[in-house]
Short mmCIF file of C-alpha atoms and ligand atoms in Angstrom, two decimals:
data_model
loop_
_atom_site.label_atom_id
_atom_site.label_comp_id
_atom_site.label_asym_id
_atom_site.label_seq_id
_atom_site.Cartn_x
_atom_site.Cartn_y
_atom_site.Cartn_z
CA MET A 1 40.69 44.24 -53.03
CA LEU A 2 40.24 41.94 -56.00
CA GLY A 3 42.64 39.33 -54.72
CA ASN A 4 43.90 36.86 -57.21
CA HIS A 5 41.03 37.25 -59.65
CA PRO A 6 40.75 38.46 -63.22
CA ALA A 7 39.13 41.88 -63.61
CA SER A 8 37.53 43.99 -66.32
CA ILE A 9 36.09 47.41 -67.02
CA HIS A 10 32.94 47.91 -69.07
CA TRP A 11 32.24 51.42 -70.39
CA HIS A 12 28.53 51.64 -69.82
CA GLY A 13 26.59 53.30 -72.64
CA ILE A 14 29.64 53.93 -74.79
CA VAL A 15 29.52 53.05 -78.46
CA LEU A 16 32.75 51.25 -79.27
CA PRO A 17 34.19 48.14 -80.97
CA ALA A 18 33.14 44.85 -79.41
CA ASN A 19 36.63 43.93 -78.20
CA MET A 20 36.77 47.17 -76.16
CA ASP A 21 33.50 46.57 -74.34
CA GLY A 22 35.09 44.79 -71.41
CA VAL A 23 32.82 41.79 -70.88
CA PRO A 24 34.89 38.68 -70.09
CA GLY A 25 33.86 35.73 -72.24
CA LEU A 26 32.28 37.93 -74.92
CA SER A 27 34.58 40.89 -75.59
CA PHE A 28 37.84 39.46 -74.34
CA HIS A 29 39.34 37.10 -71.76
CA GLY A 30 39.34 39.58 -68.90
CA ILE A 31 42.45 41.04 -67.31
CA GLU A 32 44.51 38.54 -65.32
CA PRO A 33 46.16 39.60 -62.05
CA GLY A 34 49.30 41.54 -62.92
CA GLU A 35 48.29 41.82 -66.56
CA THR A 36 47.78 45.12 -68.37
CA TYR A 37 45.02 45.60 -70.91
CA THR A 38 44.87 48.76 -72.97
CA TYR A 39 41.44 49.94 -74.02
CA ARG A 40 41.71 52.01 -77.16
CA PHE A 41 38.69 53.39 -78.97
CA GLN A 42 37.46 56.52 -80.65
CA VAL A 43 35.01 58.52 -78.56
CA ARG A 44 31.98 59.39 -80.67
CA GLN A 45 29.55 60.80 -78.13
CA GLY A 46 29.30 63.16 -75.20
CA GLY A 47 27.42 63.12 -71.92
CA THR A 48 27.14 61.52 -68.50
CA TYR A 49 28.07 57.84 -68.31
CA TRP A 50 29.84 55.49 -65.97
CA TYR A 51 32.10 52.47 -65.98
CA HIS A 52 32.20 49.35 -63.88
CA SER A 53 33.70 45.90 -63.63
CA HIS A 54 31.89 43.16 -65.52
CA SER A 55 33.68 40.39 -63.61
CA ALA A 56 31.92 38.39 -60.91
CA PHE A 57 30.71 40.72 -58.13
CA GLN A 58 33.48 43.34 -58.38
CA GLU A 59 30.98 46.08 -59.13
CA GLN A 60 29.43 45.50 -55.68
CA LEU A 61 32.93 45.83 -54.21
CA GLY A 62 33.28 49.34 -55.57
CA LEU A 63 34.97 48.85 -58.92
CA TYR A 64 33.06 51.62 -60.73
CA GLY A 65 33.27 55.32 -61.45
CA ALA A 66 31.68 58.23 -63.28
CA LEU A 67 32.57 58.77 -66.92
CA ILE A 68 31.96 62.30 -68.19
CA ILE A 69 32.55 63.10 -71.84
CA GLU A 70 32.59 66.75 -72.84
CA PRO A 71 30.75 67.16 -76.11
CA ARG A 72 32.44 68.69 -79.12
CA GLU A 73 29.39 70.80 -79.99
CA PRO A 74 27.95 73.45 -77.64
CA GLU A 75 25.28 72.05 -75.36
CA PRO A 76 21.64 73.05 -75.74
CA PHE A 77 21.54 74.42 -72.19
CA ARG A 78 23.73 76.53 -69.97
CA ALA A 79 25.16 75.70 -66.56
CA ASP A 80 27.52 77.74 -64.40
CA ARG A 81 28.93 74.75 -62.59
CA GLU A 82 28.34 71.06 -62.25
CA HIS A 83 28.60 68.17 -59.81
CA VAL A 84 28.54 64.45 -60.29
CA VAL A 85 26.06 62.76 -57.92
CA MET A 86 26.85 59.07 -57.99
CA LEU A 87 24.49 56.85 -56.02
CA THR A 88 25.62 53.40 -54.96
CA ASP A 89 24.91 50.64 -52.46
CA TRP A 90 27.62 49.30 -50.16
CA THR A 91 27.63 46.19 -48.00
CA ASP A 92 30.24 44.99 -45.52
CA GLU A 93 29.21 41.45 -46.40
CA LYS A 94 31.02 39.65 -49.15
CA PRO A 95 28.80 39.89 -52.23
CA GLU A 96 29.16 36.13 -52.78
CA ARG A 97 27.61 35.69 -49.37
CA VAL A 98 24.73 38.05 -50.16
CA PHE A 99 24.07 36.11 -53.35
CA ALA A 100 24.24 32.76 -51.55
CA LYS A 101 21.72 33.99 -48.98
CA LEU A 102 19.37 35.17 -51.72
CA LYS A 103 19.57 31.79 -53.43
CA LYS A 104 18.78 30.03 -50.18
CA GLN A 105 16.14 32.44 -48.87
CA PRO A 106 15.13 35.11 -51.40
CA ASP A 107 13.37 37.27 -48.81
CA TYR A 108 16.35 37.21 -46.46
CA TYR A 109 16.79 40.97 -46.61
CA ASN A 110 13.11 41.76 -46.62
CA TYR A 111 11.99 42.52 -43.12
CA ASN A 112 8.84 44.34 -44.13
CA ARG A 113 6.60 41.33 -44.28
CA ARG A 114 2.91 41.90 -43.88
CA THR A 115 1.86 40.59 -40.52
CA LEU A 116 -1.28 39.97 -38.55
CA ARG A 117 -1.06 43.54 -37.38
CA THR A 118 -1.11 44.88 -40.88
CA LEU A 119 -3.96 42.50 -41.69
CA LEU A 120 -5.99 43.98 -38.88
CA ARG A 121 -5.15 47.46 -40.03
CA ASP A 122 -6.20 46.57 -43.57
CA ALA A 123 -9.37 45.03 -42.23
CA ARG A 124 -10.26 48.31 -40.60
CA THR A 125 -9.83 50.26 -43.82
CA LEU A 126 -10.88 47.69 -46.44
CA GLY A 127 -13.26 45.50 -44.55
CA LEU A 128 -12.27 42.08 -43.34
CA SER A 129 -13.26 39.99 -46.36
CA ARG A 130 -11.43 42.25 -48.77
CA ALA A 131 -8.32 42.26 -46.60
CA LEU A 132 -8.45 38.50 -46.22
CA SER A 133 -8.88 37.85 -49.92
CA ASP A 134 -6.08 40.26 -50.72
CA ARG A 135 -3.78 38.43 -48.36
CA ALA A 136 -4.91 35.02 -49.53
CA MET A 137 -4.10 36.09 -53.03
CA TRP A 138 -0.62 37.17 -52.08
CA GLY A 139 -0.15 33.99 -50.11
CA GLU A 140 -1.03 32.01 -53.19
CA MET A 141 1.69 33.82 -55.05
CA ARG A 142 4.12 33.14 -52.22
CA MET A 143 5.14 36.73 -52.35
CA ASN A 144 5.42 39.37 -49.71
CA ALA A 145 3.54 42.40 -50.79
CA THR A 146 6.42 44.56 -49.67
CA ASP A 147 9.05 42.70 -51.67
CA LEU A 148 10.25 45.64 -53.70
CA ALA A 149 13.95 45.04 -53.53
CA ASP A 150 15.89 41.83 -53.06
CA VAL A 151 18.54 43.52 -50.97
CA SER A 152 17.68 46.25 -48.48
CA ALA A 153 19.26 48.63 -46.00
CA HIS A 154 19.44 45.66 -43.68
CA THR A 155 22.85 45.11 -45.24
CA TYR A 156 23.25 48.12 -47.54
CA THR A 157 24.50 51.58 -46.75
CA TYR A 158 23.46 53.93 -49.53
CA LEU A 159 26.23 56.20 -50.71
CA MET A 160 26.38 59.54 -52.49
CA ASN A 161 29.75 60.00 -54.17
CA GLY A 162 31.13 57.42 -51.76
CA ALA A 163 29.81 59.10 -48.61
CA ALA A 164 27.30 57.54 -46.23
CA PRO A 165 24.35 59.77 -45.23
CA ASN A 166 26.18 61.01 -42.12
CA GLY A 167 29.20 61.85 -44.24
CA ASN A 168 27.04 64.50 -45.93
CA TRP A 169 28.72 64.83 -49.31
CA THR A 170 28.45 68.52 -50.19
CA GLY A 171 28.40 70.25 -53.56
CA LEU A 172 28.93 73.99 -53.51
CA PHE A 173 26.95 76.70 -55.27
CA THR A 174 26.72 80.46 -55.39
CA PRO A 175 23.17 81.78 -55.23
CA GLY A 176 21.81 82.59 -58.66
CA GLU A 177 23.94 80.01 -60.42
CA ARG A 178 22.56 77.32 -62.66
CA VAL A 179 24.01 74.09 -61.31
CA ARG A 180 24.10 70.92 -63.36
CA LEU A 181 23.89 67.67 -61.44
CA ARG A 182 25.00 64.55 -63.27
CA VAL A 183 23.13 61.86 -61.36
CA ILE A 184 24.37 58.32 -61.93
CA ASN A 185 22.89 55.19 -60.38
CA GLY A 186 25.94 52.97 -60.04
CA SER A 187 24.26 50.61 -57.57
CA ALA A 188 24.42 46.87 -57.79
CA MET A 189 20.77 46.37 -56.80
CA THR A 190 19.11 49.61 -55.67
CA TYR A 191 16.63 51.93 -57.37
CA PHE A 192 16.52 55.46 -55.94
CA ASP A 193 13.86 58.18 -55.86
CA LEU A 194 15.70 61.48 -55.81
CA ARG A 195 14.47 64.94 -54.90
CA ILE A 196 15.86 68.18 -53.50
CA PRO A 197 13.23 69.71 -51.21
CA GLY A 198 12.80 73.38 -52.07
CA LEU A 199 14.16 73.04 -55.61
CA LYS A 200 12.69 72.20 -58.97
CA MET A 201 14.90 70.09 -61.19
CA THR A 202 14.94 70.46 -64.96
CA VAL A 203 15.90 67.21 -66.64
CA VAL A 204 18.04 67.93 -69.71
CA ALA A 205 19.56 64.53 -70.50
CA VAL A 206 19.12 60.86 -69.68
CA ASP A 207 21.63 58.10 -70.30
CA GLY A 208 23.96 60.77 -71.71
CA GLN A 209 21.49 61.86 -74.42
CA TYR A 210 19.77 65.24 -74.57
CA VAL A 211 16.04 65.44 -73.96
CA HIS A 212 13.57 68.29 -74.22
CA PRO A 213 13.82 69.99 -70.83
CA VAL A 214 11.20 68.80 -68.40
CA THR A 215 10.83 70.23 -64.90
CA VAL A 216 10.02 67.91 -62.01
CA ASP A 217 10.19 67.65 -58.23
CA GLU A 218 11.39 64.07 -58.19
CA PHE A 219 12.57 61.22 -60.37
CA ARG A 220 13.13 57.52 -60.02
CA ILE A 221 16.49 56.38 -61.33
CA ALA A 222 16.86 52.73 -62.24
CA VAL A 223 20.12 50.91 -61.70
CA ALA A 224 22.63 51.96 -64.40
CA GLU A 225 20.64 54.96 -65.65
CA THR A 226 22.00 58.50 -65.64
CA VAL A 227 19.94 61.69 -65.35
CA ASP A 228 21.28 65.23 -65.87
CA VAL A 229 19.33 68.00 -64.19
CA ILE A 230 19.72 71.75 -63.85
CA VAL A 231 18.84 73.38 -60.54
CA GLU A 232 18.94 77.04 -59.53
CA PRO A 233 19.47 77.12 -55.78
CA SER A 234 18.83 80.41 -54.04
CA GLY A 235 17.05 81.75 -50.98
CA GLN A 236 18.69 79.27 -48.59
CA ASP A 237 22.26 78.38 -47.84
CA ALA A 238 21.72 74.63 -48.00
CA PHE A 239 19.48 72.12 -49.76
CA THR A 240 19.32 68.39 -49.09
CA ILE A 241 19.75 65.99 -51.99
CA PHE A 242 17.59 63.13 -50.82
CA ALA A 243 17.64 59.78 -52.63
CA GLN A 244 15.52 57.19 -50.88
CA SER A 245 15.70 53.57 -51.94
CA MET A 246 12.61 52.34 -53.77
CA ASP A 247 11.79 49.92 -50.95
CA ARG A 248 12.01 52.78 -48.44
CA THR A 249 14.48 51.03 -46.17
CA GLY A 250 17.12 53.75 -46.40
CA TYR A 251 18.52 56.67 -48.34
CA ALA A 252 21.56 58.32 -49.75
CA ARG A 253 21.89 61.95 -48.83
CA GLY A 254 24.07 64.94 -49.52
CA THR A 255 23.83 68.72 -49.53
CA LEU A 256 24.03 71.56 -51.99
CA ALA A 257 25.43 74.45 -49.96
CA VAL A 258 27.08 77.84 -50.24
CA ARG A 259 29.98 76.54 -48.14
CA ASN A 260 31.06 73.30 -46.56
CA GLY A 261 29.75 72.23 -43.17
CA LEU A 262 26.11 73.16 -43.77
CA SER A 263 23.06 70.96 -43.86
CA ALA A 264 19.32 71.25 -44.39
CA PRO A 265 16.54 69.14 -42.89
CA VAL A 266 16.53 65.54 -44.11
CA PRO A 267 13.01 64.31 -44.95
CA ASP A 268 11.56 61.18 -43.43
CA LEU A 269 11.40 58.15 -45.65
CA ASP A 270 8.09 57.89 -47.45
CA PRO A 271 5.82 55.09 -46.21
CA ARG A 272 6.61 51.69 -47.65
CA PRO A 273 4.42 51.14 -50.66
CA LEU A 274 2.51 47.90 -50.96
CA LEU A 275 2.45 46.15 -54.27
CA THR A 276 -1.09 45.89 -55.53
CA MET A 277 -2.33 43.91 -58.47
CA ALA A 278 -2.35 47.14 -60.43
CA ASP A 279 1.40 47.27 -59.95
CA MET A 280 1.64 44.01 -61.79
CA GLY A 281 0.16 45.66 -64.83
CA HIS A 282 -3.24 44.20 -64.25
CA ALA A 283 -6.06 46.60 -63.91
CA ALA A 284 -7.97 45.58 -60.85
CA ALA A 285 -10.95 45.20 -63.17
CA GLY A 286 -13.21 42.35 -62.33
CA ALA A 287 -11.69 41.56 -58.97
CA ASP A 288 -15.09 41.45 -57.41
CA ALA A 289 -16.85 39.99 -60.43
CA HIS A 290 -15.10 36.73 -59.72
CA ALA A 291 -16.21 36.47 -56.16
CA GLY A 292 -18.12 33.25 -55.75
CA HIS A 293 -16.24 31.39 -58.44
CA ASP A 294 -14.85 28.09 -57.38
CA ALA A 295 -11.29 28.21 -56.25
CA ALA A 296 -9.14 28.11 -59.33
CA PRO A 297 -6.83 25.16 -59.68
CA ALA A 298 -3.26 26.02 -58.82
CA ALA A 299 -2.27 25.96 -62.45
CA ALA A 300 -4.98 28.30 -63.61
CA ALA A 301 -5.21 32.02 -63.97
CA ASP A 302 -5.30 34.07 -60.85
CA PRO A 303 -8.91 35.05 -60.94
CA HIS A 304 -8.36 38.43 -59.37
CA ALA A 305 -5.77 39.70 -61.69
CA GLY A 306 -5.53 38.13 -65.06
CA HIS A 307 -2.25 37.01 -63.64
CA VAL A 308 -1.29 33.45 -64.19
CA MET A 309 0.62 30.97 -62.17
CA PRO A 310 2.04 28.87 -64.95
CA ALA A 311 1.37 25.18 -65.09
CA GLN A 312 2.69 23.47 -61.99
CA PRO A 313 6.35 23.03 -62.63
CA ALA A 314 7.54 19.51 -63.00
CA PRO A 315 10.37 18.52 -60.70
CA PRO A 316 13.56 19.92 -62.18
CA ASP A 317 14.82 16.50 -63.23
CA ALA A 318 11.57 15.40 -64.82
CA HIS A 319 11.71 14.95 -68.56
CA ALA A 320 9.34 16.39 -71.06
CA GLY A 321 6.36 14.14 -71.55
CA HIS A 322 6.35 12.91 -67.99
CA ALA A 323 4.77 15.95 -66.52
CA THR A 324 1.12 15.46 -65.74
CA ALA A 325 0.43 19.11 -65.21
CA PRO A 326 -1.15 21.00 -68.09
CA GLN A 327 1.42 22.76 -70.23
CA GLN A 328 -0.73 25.80 -70.73
CA PRO A 329 -2.90 27.78 -68.37
CA ALA A 330 -6.38 26.36 -68.24
CA PRO A 331 -8.28 28.14 -71.01
CA ASP A 332 -11.53 28.31 -69.08
CA ALA A 333 -9.86 30.49 -66.50
CA HIS A 334 -10.91 33.34 -68.73
CA ALA A 335 -14.50 32.34 -69.02
CA GLY A 336 -16.66 35.36 -68.51
CA HIS A 337 -14.09 37.85 -69.75
CA ASP A 338 -15.29 39.96 -72.61
CA MET A 339 -13.83 39.59 -76.07
CA ALA A 340 -11.88 42.81 -75.94
CA ALA A 341 -10.07 41.58 -72.87
CA MET A 342 -9.39 38.30 -74.61
CA ALA A 343 -7.92 40.11 -77.58
CA ARG A 344 -5.44 41.88 -75.34
CA THR A 345 -4.36 38.76 -73.56
CA GLN A 346 -0.62 38.34 -73.68
CA SER A 347 0.81 35.17 -75.18
CA HIS A 348 3.93 33.56 -73.78
CA PRO A 349 6.91 31.71 -75.18
CA ALA A 350 6.53 27.93 -75.11
CA SER A 351 9.73 27.77 -73.05
CA GLU A 352 7.85 29.30 -70.10
CA ALA A 353 5.25 26.55 -69.87
CA GLY A 354 5.87 23.93 -67.23
CA ASN A 355 9.15 25.64 -66.46
CA PRO A 356 10.41 25.34 -62.88
CA LEU A 357 12.22 28.67 -63.26
CA VAL A 358 9.01 30.60 -63.98
CA ASP A 359 6.48 31.26 -61.22
CA MET A 360 4.42 34.01 -62.81
CA GLN A 361 3.12 35.29 -66.13
CA THR A 362 1.47 38.57 -66.91
CA MET A 363 -1.75 38.31 -68.91
CA SER A 364 -2.56 41.91 -69.82
CA PRO A 365 0.59 44.01 -69.69
CA THR A 366 0.69 47.65 -70.75
CA SER A 367 3.62 50.03 -71.19
CA ARG A 368 2.74 52.24 -68.24
CA LEU A 369 5.16 54.80 -69.67
CA ASP A 370 3.23 57.58 -67.94
CA ASP A 371 3.24 55.89 -64.54
CA PRO A 372 5.54 57.51 -61.96
CA GLY A 373 5.88 54.08 -60.42
CA ILE A 374 5.02 52.31 -57.24
CA GLY A 375 5.38 54.50 -54.18
CA LEU A 376 5.45 57.71 -56.21
CA ARG A 377 1.87 58.01 -57.39
CA GLY A 378 -0.23 60.81 -55.99
CA ASN A 379 2.47 61.94 -53.58
CA GLY A 380 1.79 65.61 -54.30
CA ARG A 381 5.06 66.02 -56.17
CA THR A 382 5.65 66.20 -59.90
CA VAL A 383 7.46 62.98 -60.73
CA LEU A 384 9.29 62.23 -63.97
CA THR A 385 7.92 59.45 -66.17
CA TYR A 386 9.32 57.88 -69.33
CA SER A 387 6.51 59.39 -71.38
CA ALA A 388 7.76 62.86 -70.39
CA LEU A 389 11.20 62.08 -71.81
CA LYS A 390 11.58 63.12 -75.43
CA SER A 391 14.91 63.07 -77.17
CA LEU A 392 15.99 66.39 -78.56
CA PHE A 393 16.49 64.68 -81.92
CA ASP A 394 14.30 62.64 -84.27
CA ASP A 395 14.69 58.89 -84.62
CA PRO A 396 18.38 58.76 -85.59
CA ASP A 397 17.80 55.79 -87.91
CA GLY A 398 14.44 56.70 -89.40
CA ARG A 399 13.64 53.26 -90.83
CA GLU A 400 10.72 51.21 -89.67
CA PRO A 401 11.95 48.13 -87.84
CA GLY A 402 12.20 45.20 -90.22
CA ARG A 403 11.28 42.62 -87.59
CA THR A 404 10.31 42.26 -83.96
CA ILE A 405 11.92 40.18 -81.24
CA GLU A 406 9.79 39.63 -78.16
CA LEU A 407 11.54 38.65 -74.96
CA HIS A 408 9.94 37.93 -71.60
CA LEU A 409 11.57 38.78 -68.30
CA THR A 410 10.99 35.76 -66.15
CA GLY A 411 11.75 34.58 -62.68
CA HIS A 412 10.90 32.35 -59.79
CA MET A 413 10.79 34.35 -56.57
CA GLN A 414 11.35 31.43 -54.21
CA ARG A 415 14.25 30.03 -56.17
CA PHE A 416 15.82 33.42 -56.87
CA ALA A 417 15.88 32.27 -60.49
CA TRP A 418 16.03 34.99 -63.17
CA SER A 419 16.02 34.54 -66.91
CA PHE A 420 14.70 35.63 -70.31
CA ASN A 421 11.86 33.44 -71.60
CA GLY A 422 12.51 31.06 -68.72
CA VAL A 423 15.95 30.18 -70.09
CA LYS A 424 19.04 31.07 -68.10
CA PHE A 425 22.10 32.56 -69.78
CA SER A 426 24.07 29.35 -69.25
CA SER A 427 21.65 27.35 -71.38
CA ALA A 428 20.62 30.01 -73.91
CA GLU A 429 21.61 30.42 -77.53
CA PRO A 430 22.85 33.84 -78.66
CA LEU A 431 20.29 36.23 -80.13
CA PRO A 432 21.29 36.81 -83.77
CA PHE A 433 21.12 40.34 -85.20
CA THR A 434 22.02 41.12 -88.81
CA TYR A 435 24.54 43.89 -89.27
CA GLY A 436 22.82 47.06 -90.41
CA GLU A 437 19.27 46.02 -89.65
CA ARG A 438 16.77 48.07 -87.70
CA LEU A 439 14.72 45.86 -85.43
CA ARG A 440 12.23 46.22 -82.65
CA ILE A 441 12.61 44.59 -79.28
CA VAL A 442 9.48 44.08 -77.22
CA LEU A 443 10.07 43.28 -73.57
CA VAL A 444 7.31 41.77 -71.43
CA ASN A 445 7.93 41.61 -67.70
CA ASP A 446 6.30 38.41 -66.47
CA SER A 447 7.93 38.70 -63.07
CA MET A 448 6.91 40.68 -60.02
CA MET A 449 10.09 42.69 -59.78
CA THR A 450 11.48 45.66 -61.66
CA HIS A 451 14.37 45.03 -64.05
CA PRO A 452 16.65 47.61 -65.71
CA ILE A 453 17.55 46.04 -69.06
CA HIS A 454 20.83 47.04 -70.71
CA LEU A 455 21.90 46.26 -74.26
CA HIS A 456 25.62 46.72 -74.83
CA GLY A 457 27.09 48.33 -77.91
CA MET A 458 23.88 49.68 -79.47
CA TRP A 459 21.27 52.24 -78.46
CA SER A 460 17.80 51.36 -77.27
CA ASP A 461 15.38 53.84 -78.91
CA VAL A 462 12.29 53.61 -76.73
CA GLU A 463 8.93 53.88 -78.51
CA ASP A 464 5.66 55.29 -77.25
CA ASP A 465 2.40 53.35 -77.28
CA ASP A 466 1.84 54.26 -80.92
CA GLY A 467 5.23 52.94 -81.98
CA ARG A 468 6.77 56.39 -82.39
CA PHE A 469 10.32 57.14 -81.29
CA LEU A 470 10.33 58.66 -77.83
CA VAL A 471 13.74 58.65 -76.20
CA ARG A 472 17.18 57.16 -76.76
CA LYS A 473 18.52 55.14 -73.83
CA HIS A 474 21.12 52.54 -72.93
CA THR A 475 19.14 51.06 -70.05
CA VAL A 476 15.37 50.55 -70.15
CA ASP A 477 13.47 50.20 -66.90
CA MET A 478 10.86 47.43 -66.87
CA PRO A 479 8.45 47.59 -63.92
CA PRO A 480 6.49 44.43 -63.08
CA GLY A 481 3.77 43.53 -65.56
CA THR A 482 4.86 46.05 -68.21
CA ARG A 483 5.30 45.59 -71.94
CA ARG A 484 7.65 48.14 -73.52
CA SER A 485 9.29 48.34 -76.90
CA TYR A 486 12.33 49.95 -78.42
CA ARG A 487 14.17 50.07 -81.71
CA VAL A 488 17.74 48.98 -82.18
CA THR A 489 20.06 49.59 -85.11
CA ALA A 490 22.49 46.68 -85.33
CA ASP A 491 25.39 48.88 -86.34
CA ALA A 492 28.09 47.20 -84.26
CA LEU A 493 29.54 43.85 -85.29
CA GLY A 494 30.44 41.25 -82.75
CA ARG A 495 29.32 39.68 -79.50
CA TRP A 496 27.47 41.85 -76.99
CA ALA A 497 26.01 41.38 -73.54
CA TYR A 498 22.29 41.99 -73.04
CA HIS A 499 21.11 41.71 -69.46
CA CYS A 500 19.28 42.87 -66.39
CA HIS A 501 21.50 45.37 -64.60
CA LEU A 502 20.57 44.15 -61.14
CA LEU A 503 23.86 42.45 -60.43
CA PHE A 504 22.43 39.40 -58.71
CA HIS A 505 19.73 38.96 -61.36
CA MET A 506 22.37 38.97 -64.07
CA GLU A 507 24.43 36.49 -62.10
CA ALA A 508 21.35 34.29 -61.64
CA GLY A 509 20.87 34.12 -65.41
CA MET A 510 18.87 37.11 -66.70
CA MET A 511 21.30 37.67 -69.55
CA ARG A 512 21.73 36.90 -73.23
CA GLU A 513 24.48 37.18 -75.76
CA VAL A 514 23.55 39.29 -78.78
CA ARG A 515 25.57 38.40 -81.85
CA VAL A 516 25.70 40.91 -84.70
CA ASP A 517 26.86 39.22 -87.92
CA ARG A 518 26.93 40.19 -91.56
CU1 CU B 1 16.40 41.86 -62.92
#
């Protein structure tokens, strides 16, 4: 399968020495064909994790698996049996080819474009001028409103424990049992929204770490996250585990049943959600107040949204000083905003200005920790949110962070360029951490896509809006236009990967090296 290529295994979410982390170029050289590499480390944690290759696109080829560590101490909940539910995305195309297509035509796999028909439908419900301005706005951003995933079911088959939907992976139960499901999103590119019609799910752990139990009907699982739930199936012989992709182009599906060979009805996919400006973290406030303003120059703030198209990028080979475009958004774009709004306006790293790899900046991001997420709001079901996740333990470090690092998640949709602060991994300096320090990382998502951000080797202790410890994670989901913060204890010396866990975003450059030195 791997041919004549070096390979690797990264143990996702596991605290271990840097040379056991399995990232070629940072942890070690990788494992050459025919070579043996022995990973040896002390296991210091329990819970639901997974492992995957960190070499090229091998993860998309299936080089991954579940990693379950039985804890030494008794668990704070009881289960009579358990099943791993691993969700992944499979393509018959070579992943290199998928990536090449995305670089050439980023909406290649997005067939859900808004059309004249949808315009007319919108015009009926919104009124023609509103529908037209909405579409003009999206046109200006060169973005399809239904661009929720870069890669869709056009090429992907969504798998549950390796089985396609028709394969109907089945986990058995006896009525009255408490069944623990260890849900792992091992996809390369796909977010899933999982529910089991007819059953409540009690979330007891995320990313391998215990949380106060919270009962929901549905949860969104970002790429690389894990969620442990307890269900108590009874009253029917079969229940469908339904995990639809966030872009609603397909689903993974399996069954909880009292014996093999059973199935329950499979729900229809939910309607495809449309991204609105609110999804970009910009309250729709003032959208109408701007009507009648002159058309903003291309480099200025999007008047509807507080969303900014950065200064017109200079041609890639232009040198600093030659660009004639303004290096900062036109300040008068905000004229008429009240002072409170001004005070909340997000600043941006200088490296984003005039940067051909950055097509969008968010101006008023919020954490949206209590937002179920696009496509899940008001659907009549109780949906998990980050704000409902509370670790069963207090802040394990306890110190106030000594400093703050702010990083922006940046991209250019039409170039399929992805980066931090507009700087790709290949041209970025490592982020220095000092061994033993407690620091705060603030992430600001300037792009219009969702990114699951994973720091290797150290925990990400997510904070609430008041800066209080909320939940310990290894992968932090960052919806478009959000600003979220977490604390990190730099208790692991060495070189660590820090990246978006969408495989093709990482490959495109949304990655940093973190270097922990004394
Ligand atoms: Cu990403």
